mmCIF file of C-alpha atoms (C1' of nucleotides) in Angstrom:
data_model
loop_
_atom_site.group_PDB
_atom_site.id
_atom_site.type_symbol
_atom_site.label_atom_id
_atom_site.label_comp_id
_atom_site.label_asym_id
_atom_site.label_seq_id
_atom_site.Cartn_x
_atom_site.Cartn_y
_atom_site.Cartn_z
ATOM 1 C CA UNK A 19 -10.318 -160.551 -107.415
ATOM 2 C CA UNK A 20 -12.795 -161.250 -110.367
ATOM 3 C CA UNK A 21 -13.724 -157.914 -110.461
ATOM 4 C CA UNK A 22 -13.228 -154.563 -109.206
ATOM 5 C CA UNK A 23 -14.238 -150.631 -109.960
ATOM 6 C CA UNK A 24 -10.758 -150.007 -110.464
ATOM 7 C CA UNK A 25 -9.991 -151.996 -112.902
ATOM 8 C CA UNK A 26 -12.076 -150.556 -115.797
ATOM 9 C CA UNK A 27 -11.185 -146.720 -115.556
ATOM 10 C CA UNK A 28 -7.724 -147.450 -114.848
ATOM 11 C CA UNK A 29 -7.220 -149.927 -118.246
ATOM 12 C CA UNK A 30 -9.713 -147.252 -119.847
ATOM 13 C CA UNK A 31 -7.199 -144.673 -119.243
ATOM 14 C CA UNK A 32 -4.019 -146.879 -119.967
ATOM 15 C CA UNK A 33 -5.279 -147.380 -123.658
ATOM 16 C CA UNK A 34 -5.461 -143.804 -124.268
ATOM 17 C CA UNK A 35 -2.245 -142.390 -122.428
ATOM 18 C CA UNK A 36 0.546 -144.669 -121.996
ATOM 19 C CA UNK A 37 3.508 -143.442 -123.420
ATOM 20 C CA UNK A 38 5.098 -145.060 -126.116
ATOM 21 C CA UNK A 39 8.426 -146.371 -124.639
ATOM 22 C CA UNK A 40 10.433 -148.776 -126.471
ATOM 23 C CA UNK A 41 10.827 -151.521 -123.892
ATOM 24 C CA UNK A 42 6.909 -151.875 -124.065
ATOM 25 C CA UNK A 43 6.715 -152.169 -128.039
ATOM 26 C CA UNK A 44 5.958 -155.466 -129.259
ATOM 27 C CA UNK A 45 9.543 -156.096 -130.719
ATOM 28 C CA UNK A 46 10.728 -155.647 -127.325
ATOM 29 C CA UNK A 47 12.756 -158.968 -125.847
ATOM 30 C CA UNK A 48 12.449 -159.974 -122.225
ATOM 31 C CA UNK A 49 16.682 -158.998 -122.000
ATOM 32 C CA UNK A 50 15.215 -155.897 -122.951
ATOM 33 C CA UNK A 51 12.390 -155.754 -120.758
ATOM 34 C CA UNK A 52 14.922 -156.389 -118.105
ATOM 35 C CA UNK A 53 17.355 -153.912 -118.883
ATOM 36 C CA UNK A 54 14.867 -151.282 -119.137
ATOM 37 C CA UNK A 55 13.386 -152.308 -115.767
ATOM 38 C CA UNK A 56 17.425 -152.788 -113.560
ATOM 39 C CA UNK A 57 18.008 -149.201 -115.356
ATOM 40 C CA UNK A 58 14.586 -147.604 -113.856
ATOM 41 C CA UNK A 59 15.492 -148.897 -110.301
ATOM 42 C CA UNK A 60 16.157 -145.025 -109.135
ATOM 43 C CA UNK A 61 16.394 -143.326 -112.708
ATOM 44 C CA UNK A 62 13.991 -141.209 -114.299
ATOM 45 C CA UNK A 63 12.443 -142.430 -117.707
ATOM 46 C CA UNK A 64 14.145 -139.280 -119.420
ATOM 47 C CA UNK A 65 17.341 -140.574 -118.369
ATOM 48 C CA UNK A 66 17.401 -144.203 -119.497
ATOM 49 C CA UNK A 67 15.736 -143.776 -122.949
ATOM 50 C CA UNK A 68 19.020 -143.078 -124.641
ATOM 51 C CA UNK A 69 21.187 -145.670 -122.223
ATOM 52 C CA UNK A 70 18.763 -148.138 -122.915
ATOM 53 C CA UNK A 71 18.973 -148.110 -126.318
ATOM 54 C CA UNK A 72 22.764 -147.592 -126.720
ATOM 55 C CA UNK A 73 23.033 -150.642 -124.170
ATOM 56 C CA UNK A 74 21.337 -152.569 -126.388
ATOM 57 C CA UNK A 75 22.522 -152.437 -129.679
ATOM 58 C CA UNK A 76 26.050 -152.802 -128.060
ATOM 59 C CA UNK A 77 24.273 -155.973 -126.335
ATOM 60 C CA UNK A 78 21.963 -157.436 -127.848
ATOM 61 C CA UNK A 79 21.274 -160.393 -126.052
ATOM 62 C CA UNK A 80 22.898 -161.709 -122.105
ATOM 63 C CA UNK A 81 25.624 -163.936 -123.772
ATOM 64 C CA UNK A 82 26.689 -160.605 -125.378
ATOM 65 C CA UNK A 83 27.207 -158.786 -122.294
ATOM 66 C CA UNK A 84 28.518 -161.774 -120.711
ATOM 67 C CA UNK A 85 31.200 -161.969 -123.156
ATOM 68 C CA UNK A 86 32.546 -158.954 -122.403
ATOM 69 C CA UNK A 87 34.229 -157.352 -119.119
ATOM 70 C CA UNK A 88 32.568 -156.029 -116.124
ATOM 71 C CA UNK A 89 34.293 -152.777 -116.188
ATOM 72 C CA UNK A 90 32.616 -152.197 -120.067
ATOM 73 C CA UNK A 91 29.499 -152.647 -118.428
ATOM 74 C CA UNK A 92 30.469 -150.089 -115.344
ATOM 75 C CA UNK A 93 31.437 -147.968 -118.304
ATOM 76 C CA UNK A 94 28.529 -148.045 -120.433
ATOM 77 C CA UNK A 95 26.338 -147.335 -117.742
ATOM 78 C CA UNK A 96 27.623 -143.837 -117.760
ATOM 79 C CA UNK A 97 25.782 -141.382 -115.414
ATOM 80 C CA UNK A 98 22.839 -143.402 -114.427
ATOM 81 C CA UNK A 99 23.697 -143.074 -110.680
ATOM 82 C CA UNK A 100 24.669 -146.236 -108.731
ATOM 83 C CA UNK A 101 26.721 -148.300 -110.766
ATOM 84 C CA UNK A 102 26.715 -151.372 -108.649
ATOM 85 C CA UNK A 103 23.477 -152.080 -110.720
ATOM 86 C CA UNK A 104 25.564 -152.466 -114.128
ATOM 87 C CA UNK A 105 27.749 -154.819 -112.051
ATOM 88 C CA UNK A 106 24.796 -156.994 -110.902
ATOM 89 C CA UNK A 107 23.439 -156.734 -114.390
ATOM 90 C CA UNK A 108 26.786 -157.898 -115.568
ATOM 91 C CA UNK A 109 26.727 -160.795 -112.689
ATOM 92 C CA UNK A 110 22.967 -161.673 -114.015
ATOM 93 C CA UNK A 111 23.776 -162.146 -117.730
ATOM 94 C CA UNK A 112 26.515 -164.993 -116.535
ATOM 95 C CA UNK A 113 23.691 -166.733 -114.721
ATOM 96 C CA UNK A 114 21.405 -165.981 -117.562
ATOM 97 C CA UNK A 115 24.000 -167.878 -119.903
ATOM 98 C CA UNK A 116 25.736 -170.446 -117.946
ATOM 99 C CA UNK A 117 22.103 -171.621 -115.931
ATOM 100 C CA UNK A 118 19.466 -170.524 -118.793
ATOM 101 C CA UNK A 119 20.652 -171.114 -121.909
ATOM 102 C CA UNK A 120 21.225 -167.734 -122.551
ATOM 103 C CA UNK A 121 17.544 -166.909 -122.262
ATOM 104 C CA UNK A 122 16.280 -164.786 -119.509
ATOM 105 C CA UNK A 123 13.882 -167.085 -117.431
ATOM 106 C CA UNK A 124 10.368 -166.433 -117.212
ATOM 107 C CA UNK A 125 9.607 -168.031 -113.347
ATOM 108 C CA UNK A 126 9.399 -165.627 -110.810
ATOM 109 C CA UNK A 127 11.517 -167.421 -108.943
ATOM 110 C CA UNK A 128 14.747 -167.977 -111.282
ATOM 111 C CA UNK A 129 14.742 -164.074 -111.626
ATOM 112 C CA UNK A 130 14.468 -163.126 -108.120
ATOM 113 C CA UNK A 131 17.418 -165.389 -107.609
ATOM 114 C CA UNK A 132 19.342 -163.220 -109.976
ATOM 115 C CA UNK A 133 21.767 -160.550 -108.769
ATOM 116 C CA UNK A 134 20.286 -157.176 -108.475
ATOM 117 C CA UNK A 135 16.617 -158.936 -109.205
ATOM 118 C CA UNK A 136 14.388 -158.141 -105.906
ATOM 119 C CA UNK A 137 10.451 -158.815 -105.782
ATOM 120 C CA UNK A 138 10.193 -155.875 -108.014
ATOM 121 C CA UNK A 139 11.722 -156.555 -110.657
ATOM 122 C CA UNK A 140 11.298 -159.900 -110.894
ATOM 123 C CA UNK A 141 7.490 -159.464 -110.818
ATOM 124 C CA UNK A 142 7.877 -156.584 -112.831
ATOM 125 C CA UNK A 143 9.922 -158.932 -115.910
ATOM 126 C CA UNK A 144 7.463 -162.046 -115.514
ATOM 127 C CA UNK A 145 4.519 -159.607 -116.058
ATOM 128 C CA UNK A 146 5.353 -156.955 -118.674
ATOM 129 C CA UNK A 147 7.846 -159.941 -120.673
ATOM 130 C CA UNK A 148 6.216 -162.725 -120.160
ATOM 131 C CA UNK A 149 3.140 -161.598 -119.257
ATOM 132 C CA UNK A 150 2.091 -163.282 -116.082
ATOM 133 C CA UNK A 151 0.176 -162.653 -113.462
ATOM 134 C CA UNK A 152 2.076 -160.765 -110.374
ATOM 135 C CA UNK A 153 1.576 -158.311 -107.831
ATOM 136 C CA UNK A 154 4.193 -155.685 -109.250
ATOM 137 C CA UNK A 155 4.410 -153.297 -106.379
ATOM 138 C CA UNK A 156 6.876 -150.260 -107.108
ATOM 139 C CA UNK A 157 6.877 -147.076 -105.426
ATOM 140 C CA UNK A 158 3.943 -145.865 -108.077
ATOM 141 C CA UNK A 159 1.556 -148.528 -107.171
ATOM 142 C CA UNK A 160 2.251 -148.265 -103.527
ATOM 143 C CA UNK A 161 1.723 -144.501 -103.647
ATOM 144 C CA UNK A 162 -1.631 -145.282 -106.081
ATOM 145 C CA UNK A 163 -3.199 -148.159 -103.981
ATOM 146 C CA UNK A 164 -2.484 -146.176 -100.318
ATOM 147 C CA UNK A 165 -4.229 -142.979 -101.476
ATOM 148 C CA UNK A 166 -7.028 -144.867 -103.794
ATOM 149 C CA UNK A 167 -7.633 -147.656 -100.830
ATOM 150 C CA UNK A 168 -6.647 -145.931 -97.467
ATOM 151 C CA UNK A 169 -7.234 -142.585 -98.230
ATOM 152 C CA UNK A 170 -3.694 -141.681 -97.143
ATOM 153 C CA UNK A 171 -0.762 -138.905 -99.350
ATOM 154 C CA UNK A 172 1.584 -141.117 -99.058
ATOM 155 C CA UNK A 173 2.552 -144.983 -98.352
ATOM 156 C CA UNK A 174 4.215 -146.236 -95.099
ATOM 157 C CA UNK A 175 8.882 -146.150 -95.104
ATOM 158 C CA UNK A 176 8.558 -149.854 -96.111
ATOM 159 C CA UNK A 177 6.434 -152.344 -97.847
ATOM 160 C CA UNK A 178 4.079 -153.812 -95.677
ATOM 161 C CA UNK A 179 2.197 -157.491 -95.930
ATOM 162 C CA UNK A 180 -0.445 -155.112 -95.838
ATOM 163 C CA UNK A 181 0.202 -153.316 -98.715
ATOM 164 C CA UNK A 182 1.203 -156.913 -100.692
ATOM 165 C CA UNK A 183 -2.082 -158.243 -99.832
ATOM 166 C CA UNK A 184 -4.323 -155.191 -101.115
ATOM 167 C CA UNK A 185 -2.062 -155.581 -104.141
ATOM 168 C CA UNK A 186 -2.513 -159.150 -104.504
ATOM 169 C CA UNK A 187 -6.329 -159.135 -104.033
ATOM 170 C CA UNK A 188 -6.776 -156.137 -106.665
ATOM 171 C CA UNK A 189 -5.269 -158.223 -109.625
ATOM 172 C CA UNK A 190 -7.323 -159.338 -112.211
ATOM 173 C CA UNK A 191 -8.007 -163.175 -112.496
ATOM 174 C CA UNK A 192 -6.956 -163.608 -116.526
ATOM 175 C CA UNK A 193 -3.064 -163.122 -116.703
ATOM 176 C CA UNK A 194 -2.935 -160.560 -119.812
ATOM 177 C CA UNK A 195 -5.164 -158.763 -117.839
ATOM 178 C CA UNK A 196 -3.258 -158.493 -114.651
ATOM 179 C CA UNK A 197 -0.247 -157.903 -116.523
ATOM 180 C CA UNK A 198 -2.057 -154.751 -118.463
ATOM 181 C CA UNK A 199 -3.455 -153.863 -114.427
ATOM 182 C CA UNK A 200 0.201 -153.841 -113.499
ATOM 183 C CA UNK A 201 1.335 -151.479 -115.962
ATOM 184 C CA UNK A 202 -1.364 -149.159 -115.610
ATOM 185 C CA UNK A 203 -1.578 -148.321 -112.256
ATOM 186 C CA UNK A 204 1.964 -147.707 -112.769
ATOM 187 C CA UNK A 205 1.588 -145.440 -115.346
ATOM 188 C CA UNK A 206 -0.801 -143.590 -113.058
ATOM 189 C CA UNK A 207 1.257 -143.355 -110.493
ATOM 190 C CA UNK A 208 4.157 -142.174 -113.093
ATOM 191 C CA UNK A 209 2.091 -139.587 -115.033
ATOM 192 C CA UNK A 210 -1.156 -138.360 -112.946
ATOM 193 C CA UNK A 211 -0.979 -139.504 -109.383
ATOM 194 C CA UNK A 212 2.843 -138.487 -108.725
ATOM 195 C CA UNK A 213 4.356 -137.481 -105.329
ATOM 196 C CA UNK A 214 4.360 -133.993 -105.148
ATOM 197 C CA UNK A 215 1.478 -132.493 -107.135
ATOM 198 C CA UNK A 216 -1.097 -135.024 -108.404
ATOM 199 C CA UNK A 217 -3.175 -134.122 -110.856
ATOM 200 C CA UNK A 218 -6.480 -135.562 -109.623
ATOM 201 C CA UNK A 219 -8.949 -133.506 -111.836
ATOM 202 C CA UNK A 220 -7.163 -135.714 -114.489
ATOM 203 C CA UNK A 221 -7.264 -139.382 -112.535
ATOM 204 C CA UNK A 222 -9.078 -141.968 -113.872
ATOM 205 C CA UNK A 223 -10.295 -142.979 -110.089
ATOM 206 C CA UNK A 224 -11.010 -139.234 -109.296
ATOM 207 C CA UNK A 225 -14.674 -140.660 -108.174
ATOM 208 C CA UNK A 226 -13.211 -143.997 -106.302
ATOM 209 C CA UNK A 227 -10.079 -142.473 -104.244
ATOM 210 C CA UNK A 228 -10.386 -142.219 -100.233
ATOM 211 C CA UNK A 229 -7.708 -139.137 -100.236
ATOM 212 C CA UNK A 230 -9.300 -137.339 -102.952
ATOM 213 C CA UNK A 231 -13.045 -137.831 -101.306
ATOM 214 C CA UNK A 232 -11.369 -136.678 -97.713
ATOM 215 C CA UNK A 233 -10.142 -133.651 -99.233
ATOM 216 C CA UNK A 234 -6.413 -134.450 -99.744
ATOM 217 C CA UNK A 235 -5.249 -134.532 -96.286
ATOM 218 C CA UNK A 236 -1.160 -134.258 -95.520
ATOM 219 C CA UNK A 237 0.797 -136.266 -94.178
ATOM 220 C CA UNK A 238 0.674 -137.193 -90.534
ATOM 221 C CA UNK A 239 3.558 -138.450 -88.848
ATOM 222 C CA UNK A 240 7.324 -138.178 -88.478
ATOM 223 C CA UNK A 241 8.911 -136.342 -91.110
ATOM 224 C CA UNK A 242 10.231 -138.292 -93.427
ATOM 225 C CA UNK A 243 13.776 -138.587 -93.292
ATOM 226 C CA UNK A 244 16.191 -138.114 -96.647
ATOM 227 C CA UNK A 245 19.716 -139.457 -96.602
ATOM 228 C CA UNK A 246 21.851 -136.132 -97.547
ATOM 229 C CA UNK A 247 24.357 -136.286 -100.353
ATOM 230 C CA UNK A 248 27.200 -133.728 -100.545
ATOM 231 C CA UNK A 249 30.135 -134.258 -98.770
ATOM 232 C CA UNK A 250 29.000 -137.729 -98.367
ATOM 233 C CA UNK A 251 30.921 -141.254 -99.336
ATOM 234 C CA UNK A 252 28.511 -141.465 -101.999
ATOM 235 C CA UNK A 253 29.437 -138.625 -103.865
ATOM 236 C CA UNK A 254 33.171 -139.123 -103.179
ATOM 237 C CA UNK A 255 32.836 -142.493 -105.013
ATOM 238 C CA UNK A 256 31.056 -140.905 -107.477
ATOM 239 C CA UNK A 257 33.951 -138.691 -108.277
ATOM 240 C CA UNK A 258 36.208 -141.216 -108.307
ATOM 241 C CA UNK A 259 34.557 -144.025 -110.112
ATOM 242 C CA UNK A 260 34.083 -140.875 -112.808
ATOM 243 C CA UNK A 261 37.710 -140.474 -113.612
ATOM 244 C CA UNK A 262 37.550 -144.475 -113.868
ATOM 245 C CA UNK A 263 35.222 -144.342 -116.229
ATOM 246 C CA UNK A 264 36.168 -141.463 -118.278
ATOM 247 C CA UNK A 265 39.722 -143.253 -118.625
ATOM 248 C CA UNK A 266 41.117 -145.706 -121.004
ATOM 249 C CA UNK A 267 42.944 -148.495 -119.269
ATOM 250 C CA UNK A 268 44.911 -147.619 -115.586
ATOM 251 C CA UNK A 269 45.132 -144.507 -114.090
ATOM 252 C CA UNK A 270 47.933 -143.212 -111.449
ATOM 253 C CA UNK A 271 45.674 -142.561 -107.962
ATOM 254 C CA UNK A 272 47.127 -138.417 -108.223
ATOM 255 C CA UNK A 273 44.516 -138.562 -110.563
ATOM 256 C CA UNK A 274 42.096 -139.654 -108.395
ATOM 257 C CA UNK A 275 43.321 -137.828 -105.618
ATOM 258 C CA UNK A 276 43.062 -134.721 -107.176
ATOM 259 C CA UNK A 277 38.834 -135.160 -106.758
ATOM 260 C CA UNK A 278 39.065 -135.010 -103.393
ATOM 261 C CA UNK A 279 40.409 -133.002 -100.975
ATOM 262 C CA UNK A 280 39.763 -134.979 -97.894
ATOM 263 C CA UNK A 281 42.275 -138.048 -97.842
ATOM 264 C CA UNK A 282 41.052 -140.091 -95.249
ATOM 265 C CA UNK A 283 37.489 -140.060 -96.473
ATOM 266 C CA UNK A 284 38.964 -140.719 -100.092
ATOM 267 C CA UNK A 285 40.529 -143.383 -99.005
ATOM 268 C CA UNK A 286 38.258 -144.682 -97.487
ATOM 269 C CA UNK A 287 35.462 -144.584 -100.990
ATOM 270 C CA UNK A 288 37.963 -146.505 -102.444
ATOM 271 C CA UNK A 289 38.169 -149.190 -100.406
ATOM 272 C CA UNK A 290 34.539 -149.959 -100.635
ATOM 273 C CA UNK A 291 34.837 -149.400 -104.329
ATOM 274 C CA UNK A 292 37.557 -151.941 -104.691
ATOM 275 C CA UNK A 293 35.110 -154.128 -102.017
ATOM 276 C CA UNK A 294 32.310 -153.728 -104.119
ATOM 277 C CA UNK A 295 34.190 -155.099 -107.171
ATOM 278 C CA UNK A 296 33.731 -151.720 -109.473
ATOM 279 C CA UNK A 297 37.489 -150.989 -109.057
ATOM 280 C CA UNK A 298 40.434 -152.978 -109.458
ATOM 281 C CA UNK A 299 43.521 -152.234 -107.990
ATOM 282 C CA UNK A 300 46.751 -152.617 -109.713
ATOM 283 C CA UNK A 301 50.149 -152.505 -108.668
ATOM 284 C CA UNK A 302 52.199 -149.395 -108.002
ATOM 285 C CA UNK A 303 49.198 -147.139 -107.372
ATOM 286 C CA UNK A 304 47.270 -147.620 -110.321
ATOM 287 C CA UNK A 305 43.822 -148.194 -110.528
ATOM 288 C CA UNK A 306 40.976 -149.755 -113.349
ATOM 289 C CA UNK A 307 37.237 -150.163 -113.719
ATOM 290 C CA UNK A 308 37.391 -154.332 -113.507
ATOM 291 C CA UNK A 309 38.416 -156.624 -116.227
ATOM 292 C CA UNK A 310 38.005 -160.700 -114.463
ATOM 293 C CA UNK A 311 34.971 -161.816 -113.383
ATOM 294 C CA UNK A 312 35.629 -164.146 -110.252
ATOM 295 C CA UNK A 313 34.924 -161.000 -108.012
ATOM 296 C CA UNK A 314 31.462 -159.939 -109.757
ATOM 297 C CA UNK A 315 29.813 -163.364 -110.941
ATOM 298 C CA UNK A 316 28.072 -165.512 -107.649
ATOM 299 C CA UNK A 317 29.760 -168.965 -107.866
ATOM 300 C CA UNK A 318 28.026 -172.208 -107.753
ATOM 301 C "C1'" DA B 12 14.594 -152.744 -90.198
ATOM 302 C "C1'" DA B 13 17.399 -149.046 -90.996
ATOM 303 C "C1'" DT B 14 21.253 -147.729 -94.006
ATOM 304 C "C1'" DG B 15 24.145 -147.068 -97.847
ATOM 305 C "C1'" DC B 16 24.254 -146.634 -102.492
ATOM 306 C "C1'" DG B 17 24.617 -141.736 -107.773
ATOM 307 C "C1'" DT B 18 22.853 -138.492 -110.568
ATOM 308 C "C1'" DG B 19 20.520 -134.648 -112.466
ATOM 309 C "C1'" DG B 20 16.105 -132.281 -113.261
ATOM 310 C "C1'" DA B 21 12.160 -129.578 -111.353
ATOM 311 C "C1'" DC B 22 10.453 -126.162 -108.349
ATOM 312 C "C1'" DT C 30 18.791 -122.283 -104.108
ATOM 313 C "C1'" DG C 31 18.331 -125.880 -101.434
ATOM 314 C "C1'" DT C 32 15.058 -129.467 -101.192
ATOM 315 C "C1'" DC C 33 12.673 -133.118 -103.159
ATOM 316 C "C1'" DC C 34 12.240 -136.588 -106.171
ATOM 317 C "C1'" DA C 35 12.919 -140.852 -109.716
ATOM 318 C "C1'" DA C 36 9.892 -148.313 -112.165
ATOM 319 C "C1'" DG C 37 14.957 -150.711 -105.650
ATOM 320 C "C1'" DC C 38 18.419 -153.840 -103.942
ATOM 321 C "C1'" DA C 39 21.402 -155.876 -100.545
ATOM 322 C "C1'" DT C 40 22.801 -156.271 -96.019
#
DNA sequence: AATGCGTGGAC
DNA sequence: TGTCCAAGCAT
């Protein structure tokens, strides 16, 4: 689209209230740009501005990471919530180095074939890195675009052609430009028009959004349905992969029994933490965040 | 396409 | 205080 209202309130508004975060400063490398971006899958900003940084100067560059063992990586990623995303991240820096040169590639197409690296975030790195021109749809700009364009709270369970389309036809022709359109209407979605309580006095397309003109109608619909968490296999694996973590070298499983009480459900995490390659098992009982890696790295 | 996958902060 | 939420991905 050559042209549209959006566009100029929306960049307006980006120049004068983005927040300064470090992997959108001009020293920032595309490894960076997609660190920042594999750590933000599910984590608040808050929460990844120190990781992010400590990741980095430990490693600097893919080859770096690569270098060392999966189970560092598990480590380092500390609390961010699911770790399988350090192990992809771990898997992806391999690729990076043994397909790329070492340098993270800039088609679309070479990172979404990168572990952990879905249309998001591979649209997401080609823009804001490289800066090309991609439909970057996250939960922000999904939320954004359905109230601004349908006039509905909140967008449908999953991403619909629909939805990719509006977001396609809405970008800017000039690359920088789309790129700085990406970014924006993210940073709307992030800072003004959020899930719970938008501030729409504040929004940039106060005048141009369909929800706001209809008077900020709810939801209608089938409740929308959230997974619940304790008790769950989730947060047993949490437990344990904590002790893991926490722990130099192999531990004796009484220490990982001892965080949970049920044994057939602890059991039971582990195997699909030993499955999903964040544990390795060792003989006589003992257990390890990973240290090869045949079981984390895609072959061919 | 619906599920499973962590964690902690905000209210 | 329990519920909701936060720049998704893989299967």
């Amino acid at each position: 689209m050559p042209i549209s209202p959006l566009h100029a309130p929306v960049l307006a508004w980006y120049a004068e209230h983005a927040r300064d975060l470090p992997w959108r400063r001009p020293d920032a490398t595309p490894w960076g740009v997609l660190v920042s971006e594999v750590m933000l899958q599910q984590t608040p900003v808050n929460r990844v501005l120190p990781a992010y940084a400590e990741w980095l100067e430990r490693w600097p560059t893919p080859s770096a990471l690569a270098a060392d063992t999966p189970g560092e990586a598990v480590r380092q990623w500390g609390r961010l919530g699911y770790p399988r995303r350090a192990l992809r991240l771990y898997a992806a820096a391999h690729t990076i180095t043994e397909r790329h040169d070492g340098a993270v590639p800039a088609s679309y197409d070479d990172l979404r074939a990168l572990p952990g690296i879905g249309d998001y975030t591979a649209a997401a790195v080609a823009s804001f890195a490289y800066g090309q021109r991609h439909a970057v749809l996250d939960t922000n700009v999904r939320r954004v675009l359905t109230r601004v364009v349908d006039g509905v709270r909140y967008p449908p369970t999953a991403t619909t052609a629909r939805e990719r389309r509006t977001a396609q036809d809405l970008l800017p022709d000039a690359p920088a430009t789309a790129a700085r359109w990406a970014v924006a209407v993210m940073e709307v979605g992030a800072l003004v028009c959020t899930a719970a309580a938008p501030r729409c006095d504040s929004c940039p397309l106060y005048r141009e959004c369909a929800w706001r003109q209809a008077g900020r109608p709810d939801h209608d619909g089938p409740p929308r349905r959230r997974q619940s968490y304790e008790g769950t296999d989730r947060q047993c694996r949490g437990r344990l992969l904590r002790v893991l973590r926490e722990s130099d070298g192999a531990v004796p499983k009484a220490r990982l029994d001892a965080v949970w009480p049920d044994p057939v459900q602890r059991e039971r995490a582990l195997d699909t933490l030993v499955a999903d390659g964040l544990v390795e098992p060792l003989a006589r009982g003992r257990y390890r965040l990973p240290t090869g890696v045949a079981a984390v790295v895609p072959s061919g």
